PDB file of C-alpha atoms in Angstrom:
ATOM      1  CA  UNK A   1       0.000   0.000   0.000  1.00 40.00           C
ATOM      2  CA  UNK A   2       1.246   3.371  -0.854  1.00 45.00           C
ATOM      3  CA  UNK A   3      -0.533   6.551  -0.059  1.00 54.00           C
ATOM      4  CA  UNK A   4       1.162   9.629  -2.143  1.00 53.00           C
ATOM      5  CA  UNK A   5       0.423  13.372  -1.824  1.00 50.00           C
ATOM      6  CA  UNK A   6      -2.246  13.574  -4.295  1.00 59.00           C
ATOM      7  CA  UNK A   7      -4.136  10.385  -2.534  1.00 66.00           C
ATOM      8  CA  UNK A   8      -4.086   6.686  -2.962  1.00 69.00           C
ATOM      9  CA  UNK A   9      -2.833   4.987  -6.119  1.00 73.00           C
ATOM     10  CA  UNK A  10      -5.480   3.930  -8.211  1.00 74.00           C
ATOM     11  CA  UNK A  11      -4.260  -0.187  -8.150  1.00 76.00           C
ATOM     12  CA  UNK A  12      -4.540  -0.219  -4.486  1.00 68.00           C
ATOM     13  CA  UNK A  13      -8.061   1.460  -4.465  1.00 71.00           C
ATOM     14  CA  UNK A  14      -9.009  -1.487  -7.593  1.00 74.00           C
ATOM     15  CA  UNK A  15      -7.155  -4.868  -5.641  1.00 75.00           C
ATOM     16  CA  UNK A  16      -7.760  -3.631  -1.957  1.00 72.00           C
ATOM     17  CA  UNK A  17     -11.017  -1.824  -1.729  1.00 72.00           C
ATOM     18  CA  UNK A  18     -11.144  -2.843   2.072  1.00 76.00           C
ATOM     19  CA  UNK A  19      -7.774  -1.733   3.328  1.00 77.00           C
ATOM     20  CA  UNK A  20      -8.314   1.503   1.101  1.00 77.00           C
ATOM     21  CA  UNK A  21     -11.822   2.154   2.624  1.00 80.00           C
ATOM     22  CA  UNK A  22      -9.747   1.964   6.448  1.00 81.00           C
ATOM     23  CA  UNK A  23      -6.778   3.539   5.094  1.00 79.00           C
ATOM     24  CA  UNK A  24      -8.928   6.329   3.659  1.00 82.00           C
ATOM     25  CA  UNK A  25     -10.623   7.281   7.038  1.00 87.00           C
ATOM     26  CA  UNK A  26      -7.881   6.615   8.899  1.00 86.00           C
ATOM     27  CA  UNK A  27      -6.175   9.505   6.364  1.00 84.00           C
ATOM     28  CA  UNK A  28      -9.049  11.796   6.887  1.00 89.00           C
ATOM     29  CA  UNK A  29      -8.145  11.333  11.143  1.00 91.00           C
ATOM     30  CA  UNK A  30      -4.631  11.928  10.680  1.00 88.00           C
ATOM     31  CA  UNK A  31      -3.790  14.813  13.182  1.00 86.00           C
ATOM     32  CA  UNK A  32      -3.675  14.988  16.851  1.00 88.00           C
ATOM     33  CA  UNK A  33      -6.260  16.672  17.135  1.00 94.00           C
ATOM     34  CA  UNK A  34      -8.836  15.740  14.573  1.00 95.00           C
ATOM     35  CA  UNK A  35     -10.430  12.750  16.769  1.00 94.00           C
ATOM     36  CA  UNK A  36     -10.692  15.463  19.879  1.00 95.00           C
ATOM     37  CA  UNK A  37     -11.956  18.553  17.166  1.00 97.00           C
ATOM     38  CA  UNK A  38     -14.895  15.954  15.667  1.00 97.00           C
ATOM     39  CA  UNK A  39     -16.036  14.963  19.516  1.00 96.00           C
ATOM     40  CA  UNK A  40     -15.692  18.636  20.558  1.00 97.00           C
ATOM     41  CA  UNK A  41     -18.542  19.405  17.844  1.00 97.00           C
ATOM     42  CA  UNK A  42     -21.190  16.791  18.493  1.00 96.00           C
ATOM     43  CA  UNK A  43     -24.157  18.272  18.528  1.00 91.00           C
ATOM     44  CA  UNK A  44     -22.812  22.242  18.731  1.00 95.00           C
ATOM     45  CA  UNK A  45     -21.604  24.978  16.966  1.00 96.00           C
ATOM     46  CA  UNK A  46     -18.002  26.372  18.082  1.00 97.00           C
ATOM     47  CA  UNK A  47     -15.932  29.228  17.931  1.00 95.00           C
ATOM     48  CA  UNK A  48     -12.340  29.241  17.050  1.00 93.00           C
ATOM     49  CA  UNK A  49     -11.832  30.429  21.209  1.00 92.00           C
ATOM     50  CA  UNK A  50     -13.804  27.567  22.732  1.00 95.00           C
ATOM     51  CA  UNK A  51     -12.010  24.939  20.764  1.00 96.00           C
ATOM     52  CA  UNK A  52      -9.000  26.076  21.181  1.00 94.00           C
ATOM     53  CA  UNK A  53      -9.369  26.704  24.996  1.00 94.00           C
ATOM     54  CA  UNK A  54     -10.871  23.249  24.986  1.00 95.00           C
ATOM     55  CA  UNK A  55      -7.851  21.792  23.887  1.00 93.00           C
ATOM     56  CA  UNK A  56      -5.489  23.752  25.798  1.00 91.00           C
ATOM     57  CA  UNK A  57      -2.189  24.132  24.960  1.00 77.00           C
ATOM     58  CA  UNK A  58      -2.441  23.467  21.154  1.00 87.00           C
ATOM     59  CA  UNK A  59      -1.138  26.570  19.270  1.00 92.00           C
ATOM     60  CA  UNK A  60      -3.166  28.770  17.012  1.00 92.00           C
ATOM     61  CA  UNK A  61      -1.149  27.702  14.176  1.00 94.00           C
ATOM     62  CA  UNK A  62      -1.842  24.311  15.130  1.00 94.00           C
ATOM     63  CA  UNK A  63      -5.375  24.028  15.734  1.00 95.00           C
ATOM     64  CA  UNK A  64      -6.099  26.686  12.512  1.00 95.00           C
ATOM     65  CA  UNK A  65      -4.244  23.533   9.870  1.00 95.00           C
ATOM     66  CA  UNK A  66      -6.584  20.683  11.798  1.00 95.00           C
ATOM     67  CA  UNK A  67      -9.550  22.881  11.541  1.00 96.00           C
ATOM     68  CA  UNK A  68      -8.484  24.222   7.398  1.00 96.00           C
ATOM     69  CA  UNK A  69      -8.136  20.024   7.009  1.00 95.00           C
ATOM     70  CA  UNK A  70     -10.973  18.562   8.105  1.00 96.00           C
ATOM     71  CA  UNK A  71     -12.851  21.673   6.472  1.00 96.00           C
ATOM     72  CA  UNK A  72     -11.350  20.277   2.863  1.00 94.00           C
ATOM     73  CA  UNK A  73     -12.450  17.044   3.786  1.00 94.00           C
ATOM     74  CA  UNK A  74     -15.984  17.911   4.270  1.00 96.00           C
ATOM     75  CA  UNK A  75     -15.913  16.830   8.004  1.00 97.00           C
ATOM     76  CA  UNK A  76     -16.474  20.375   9.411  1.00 98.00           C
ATOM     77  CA  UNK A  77     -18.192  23.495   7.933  1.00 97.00           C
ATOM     78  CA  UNK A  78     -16.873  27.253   8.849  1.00 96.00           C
ATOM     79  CA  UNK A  79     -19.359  29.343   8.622  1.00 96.00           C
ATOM     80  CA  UNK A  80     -18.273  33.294   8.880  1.00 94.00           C
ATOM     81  CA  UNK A  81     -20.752  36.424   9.821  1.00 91.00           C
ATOM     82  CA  UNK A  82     -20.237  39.602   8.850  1.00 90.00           C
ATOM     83  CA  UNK A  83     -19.760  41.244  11.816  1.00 89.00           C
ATOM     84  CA  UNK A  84     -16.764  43.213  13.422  1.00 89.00           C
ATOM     85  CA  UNK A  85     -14.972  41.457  14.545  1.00 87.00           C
ATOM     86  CA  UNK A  86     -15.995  38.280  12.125  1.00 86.00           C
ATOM     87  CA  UNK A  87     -17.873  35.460  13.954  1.00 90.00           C
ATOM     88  CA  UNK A  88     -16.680  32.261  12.809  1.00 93.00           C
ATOM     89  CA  UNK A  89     -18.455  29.086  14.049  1.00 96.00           C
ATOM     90  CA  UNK A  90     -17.321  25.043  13.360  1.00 98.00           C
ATOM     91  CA  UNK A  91     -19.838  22.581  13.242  1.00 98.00           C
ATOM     92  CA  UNK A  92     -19.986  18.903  11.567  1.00 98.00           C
ATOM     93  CA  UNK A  93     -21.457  18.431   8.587  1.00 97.00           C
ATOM     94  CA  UNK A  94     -23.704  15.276   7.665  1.00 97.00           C
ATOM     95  CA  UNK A  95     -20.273  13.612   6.807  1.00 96.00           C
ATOM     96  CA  UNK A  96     -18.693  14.797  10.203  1.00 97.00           C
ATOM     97  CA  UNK A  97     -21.553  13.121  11.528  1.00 97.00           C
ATOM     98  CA  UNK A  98     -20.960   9.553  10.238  1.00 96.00           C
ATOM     99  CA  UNK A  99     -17.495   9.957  12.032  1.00 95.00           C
ATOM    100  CA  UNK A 100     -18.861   9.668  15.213  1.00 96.00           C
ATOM    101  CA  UNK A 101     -19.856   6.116  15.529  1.00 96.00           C
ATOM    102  CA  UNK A 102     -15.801   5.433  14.652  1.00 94.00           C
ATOM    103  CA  UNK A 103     -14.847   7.732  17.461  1.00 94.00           C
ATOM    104  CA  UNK A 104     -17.783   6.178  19.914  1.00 95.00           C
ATOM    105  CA  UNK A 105     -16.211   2.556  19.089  1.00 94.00           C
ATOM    106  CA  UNK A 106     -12.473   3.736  19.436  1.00 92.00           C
ATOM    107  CA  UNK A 107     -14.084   5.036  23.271  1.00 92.00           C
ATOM    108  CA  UNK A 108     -15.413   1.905  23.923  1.00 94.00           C
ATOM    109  CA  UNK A 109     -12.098  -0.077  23.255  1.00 93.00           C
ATOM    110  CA  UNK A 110     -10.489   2.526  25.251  1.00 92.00           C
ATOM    111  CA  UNK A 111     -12.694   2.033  28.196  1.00 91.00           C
ATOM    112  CA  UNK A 112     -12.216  -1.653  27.934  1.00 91.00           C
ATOM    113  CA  UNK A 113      -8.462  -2.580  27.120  1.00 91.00           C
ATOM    114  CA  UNK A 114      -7.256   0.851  28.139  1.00 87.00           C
ATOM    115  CA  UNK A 115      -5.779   1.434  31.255  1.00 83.00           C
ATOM    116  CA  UNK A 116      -7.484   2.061  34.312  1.00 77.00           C
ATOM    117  CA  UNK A 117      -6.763   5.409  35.972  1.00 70.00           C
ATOM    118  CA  UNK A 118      -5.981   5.031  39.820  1.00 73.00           C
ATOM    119  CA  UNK A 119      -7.842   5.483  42.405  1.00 65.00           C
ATOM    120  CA  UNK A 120      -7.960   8.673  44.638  1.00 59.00           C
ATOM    121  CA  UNK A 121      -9.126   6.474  47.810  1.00 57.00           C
ATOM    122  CA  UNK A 122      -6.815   4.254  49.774  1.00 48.00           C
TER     123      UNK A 122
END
């Protein structure tokens, strides 16, 4: 399998339609922050602030190339208002949506093979 710059090679797509279809989302995901930016918007429109106090210490720079990616791959929508200063709000779009099953199942696992955080009492 070989995933170039401009996307997946056409043979592997043709001979490997499964591994493309994980290797596909799993290239749409690719980022830190993507997984934590798709949760974030569940149900709610953000600002550019709350996300980005949400996720702490990620840089501007940072959270601004997540947010510009999943935009270009339809995951998330931007919508501005012309107002001064601009409004801009994120939300998921129908295909952001279908994400969220993938990010429910990865909790899941989590919670069951993951480790267990320590207890406060004892």
């Amino acid at each position: 399998m070989r995933v170039c710059n401009e996307g997946f090679e056409q043979d592997f797509i043709n001979e490997k339609s499964n591994m493309y279809a994980i290797a596909f989302t799993q290239n749409i995901l690719s980022g830190r922050w993507k997984y934590f930016i798709i949760w974030y918007l569940e149900g709610e429109r953000r600002r550019f602030t709350e996300i980005k106090y949400f996720l702490g210490g990620l840089s501007q720079g940072s959270l601004t190339k997540q947010l510009k990616e999943l935009e270009e791959d339809g995951i998330i929508k931007r919508d501005v208002y012309p107002e001064v200063p601009p409004r801009v709000e994120y939300s998921l779009t129908e295909k952001g949506i279908k994400l969220l099953p993938v990010l429910k199942g990865m909790e899941n696992f989590g919670k069951e093979y993951g480790e267990k955080p320590e207890s406060d009492e004892g």
